Each structure stands twice: as C-alpha cells, then as structure tokens.
Coordinates of C-alpha atoms in Angstrom, one line a residue:
M1 CA 123.9 73.0 36.3
P2 CA 125.6 73.5 39.7
L3 CA 127.9 76.4 40.5
A4 CA 131.6 75.9 40.8
K5 CA 131.6 77.3 44.3
D6 CA 129.1 77.7 47.1
L7 CA 128.0 81.3 47.4
L8 CA 126.1 80.8 50.7
H9 CA 129.0 79.2 52.5
P10 CA 132.3 80.9 51.6
S11 CA 135.5 79.8 53.4
P12 CA 136.7 82.0 56.3
E13 CA 139.9 82.8 54.4
E14 CA 137.9 84.0 51.4
E15 CA 135.6 86.2 53.6
R16 CA 138.6 87.8 55.4
R17 CA 140.1 88.8 52.0
R18 CA 136.9 90.5 50.9
H19 CA 136.1 94.2 51.4
K20 CA 134.4 94.9 54.8
K21 CA 131.1 95.9 53.1
K22 CA 131.0 93.1 50.5
R23 CA 131.2 90.2 53.0
L24 CA 128.2 88.0 53.5
V25 CA 127.8 89.6 57.0
Q26 CA 129.4 93.1 57.2
S27 CA 132.0 93.4 59.9
P28 CA 134.8 96.0 60.5
N29 CA 138.5 95.4 60.0
S30 CA 139.4 97.4 63.1
Y31 CA 139.5 96.3 66.7
F32 CA 140.6 97.4 70.2
M33 CA 143.5 95.7 72.0
D34 CA 145.1 96.0 75.4
V35 CA 148.8 96.8 75.2
K36 CA 151.1 96.3 78.2
C37 CA 154.0 98.7 78.5
P38 CA 157.4 97.0 78.5
G39 CA 158.7 99.6 81.1
C40 CA 156.1 99.9 83.8
Y41 CA 153.7 97.0 82.9
K42 CA 150.6 99.2 82.9
I43 CA 147.8 98.2 80.4
T44 CA 146.4 100.7 77.9
T45 CA 143.6 100.1 75.5
V46 CA 144.6 101.0 71.9
F47 CA 142.6 101.2 68.7
S48 CA 144.1 99.1 65.9
H49 CA 143.9 102.0 63.4
A50 CA 145.0 104.8 65.8
Q51 CA 145.8 108.0 64.0
T52 CA 147.7 109.6 66.8
V53 CA 150.8 108.5 68.8
V54 CA 149.6 106.6 71.9
L55 CA 151.7 107.1 75.1
C56 CA 151.8 105.0 78.2
V57 CA 149.8 106.5 81.1
G58 CA 152.5 105.6 83.7
C59 CA 155.9 106.3 82.1
S60 CA 155.0 108.3 78.9
T61 CA 156.8 105.8 76.6
V62 CA 155.5 105.5 73.0
L63 CA 153.3 102.4 72.7
C64 CA 152.3 102.8 69.0
Q65 CA 152.8 105.2 66.1
P66 CA 150.3 105.8 63.2
T67 CA 151.0 104.6 59.7
G68 CA 148.8 104.9 56.6
G69 CA 146.4 102.2 57.9
K70 CA 147.0 100.2 61.1
A71 CA 149.1 101.6 63.9
R72 CA 152.6 100.2 64.3
L73 CA 153.3 98.9 67.9
T74 CA 156.6 99.5 69.6
E75 CA 158.9 96.6 69.9
G76 CA 158.7 94.8 73.3
C77 CA 155.0 95.6 73.9
I78 CA 152.7 92.8 74.9
I79 CA 149.3 92.7 73.2
Y80 CA 146.1 91.1 74.5
Y81 CA 143.5 90.5 71.8
D82 CA 139.9 89.6 72.7
F83 CA 138.6 87.6 69.7
H84 CA 135.2 85.8 70.4
K85 CA 135.7 85.7 74.2
C86 CA 139.1 84.0 73.7
L87 CA 142.1 86.0 75.1
V88 CA 145.2 85.8 72.9
K89 CA 148.6 87.1 74.2
V90 CA 151.3 88.2 71.6
T91 CA 154.7 89.9 72.1
V92 CA 155.7 92.4 69.4
K93 CA 159.1 91.8 67.7
H94 CA 160.3 93.6 64.6

C-alpha cells in the first residue's frame, strides 16, 4: 500500500513552512544581508533578526528597527541578499 505523499522528497514550499528543526535537513531561518543606506549609499551588513536598532556608519540614519521576530527595514533602503551564490537586489517599500 503506497503512501499518499513522498516523505523522502518533500516540495520546497512544504519544507519552508516546517519548523527549522523538523525539516529533512535542518537549516536556520535567519540570514545576513547587505543594506545600502538611502542617504549616503554606504553598505552595512545587517542580521535579519537583529534585536537592536542598526544605524548607518556614515550618516547615522536608522537602517532597521527590531520587532518581535525579524527586523523591520527602513523605507528606501536597498537590500542585497546572497542566496546560493546568486545576488538578489530588493528596494524596501512600505
């Protein structure tokens, strides 16, 4: 009697929804990202779940503020993610 779904080959969407310790291969939900300041265009590395306010090194503008989980980025910041050696550029809009 075959199973209704394949336990050895779950879909990527199903794996993403699972708890980080209950995945087939454990992996964290947090990541580091490079954030470009909208004022002086300097790049600062920010942790995705930062628990303190992150300020720009050049002009002291607030780049992100802590929330209960992930840090909320300031509007206008440009984010550079590095997922699997592929650089992704995103502009923050609220």
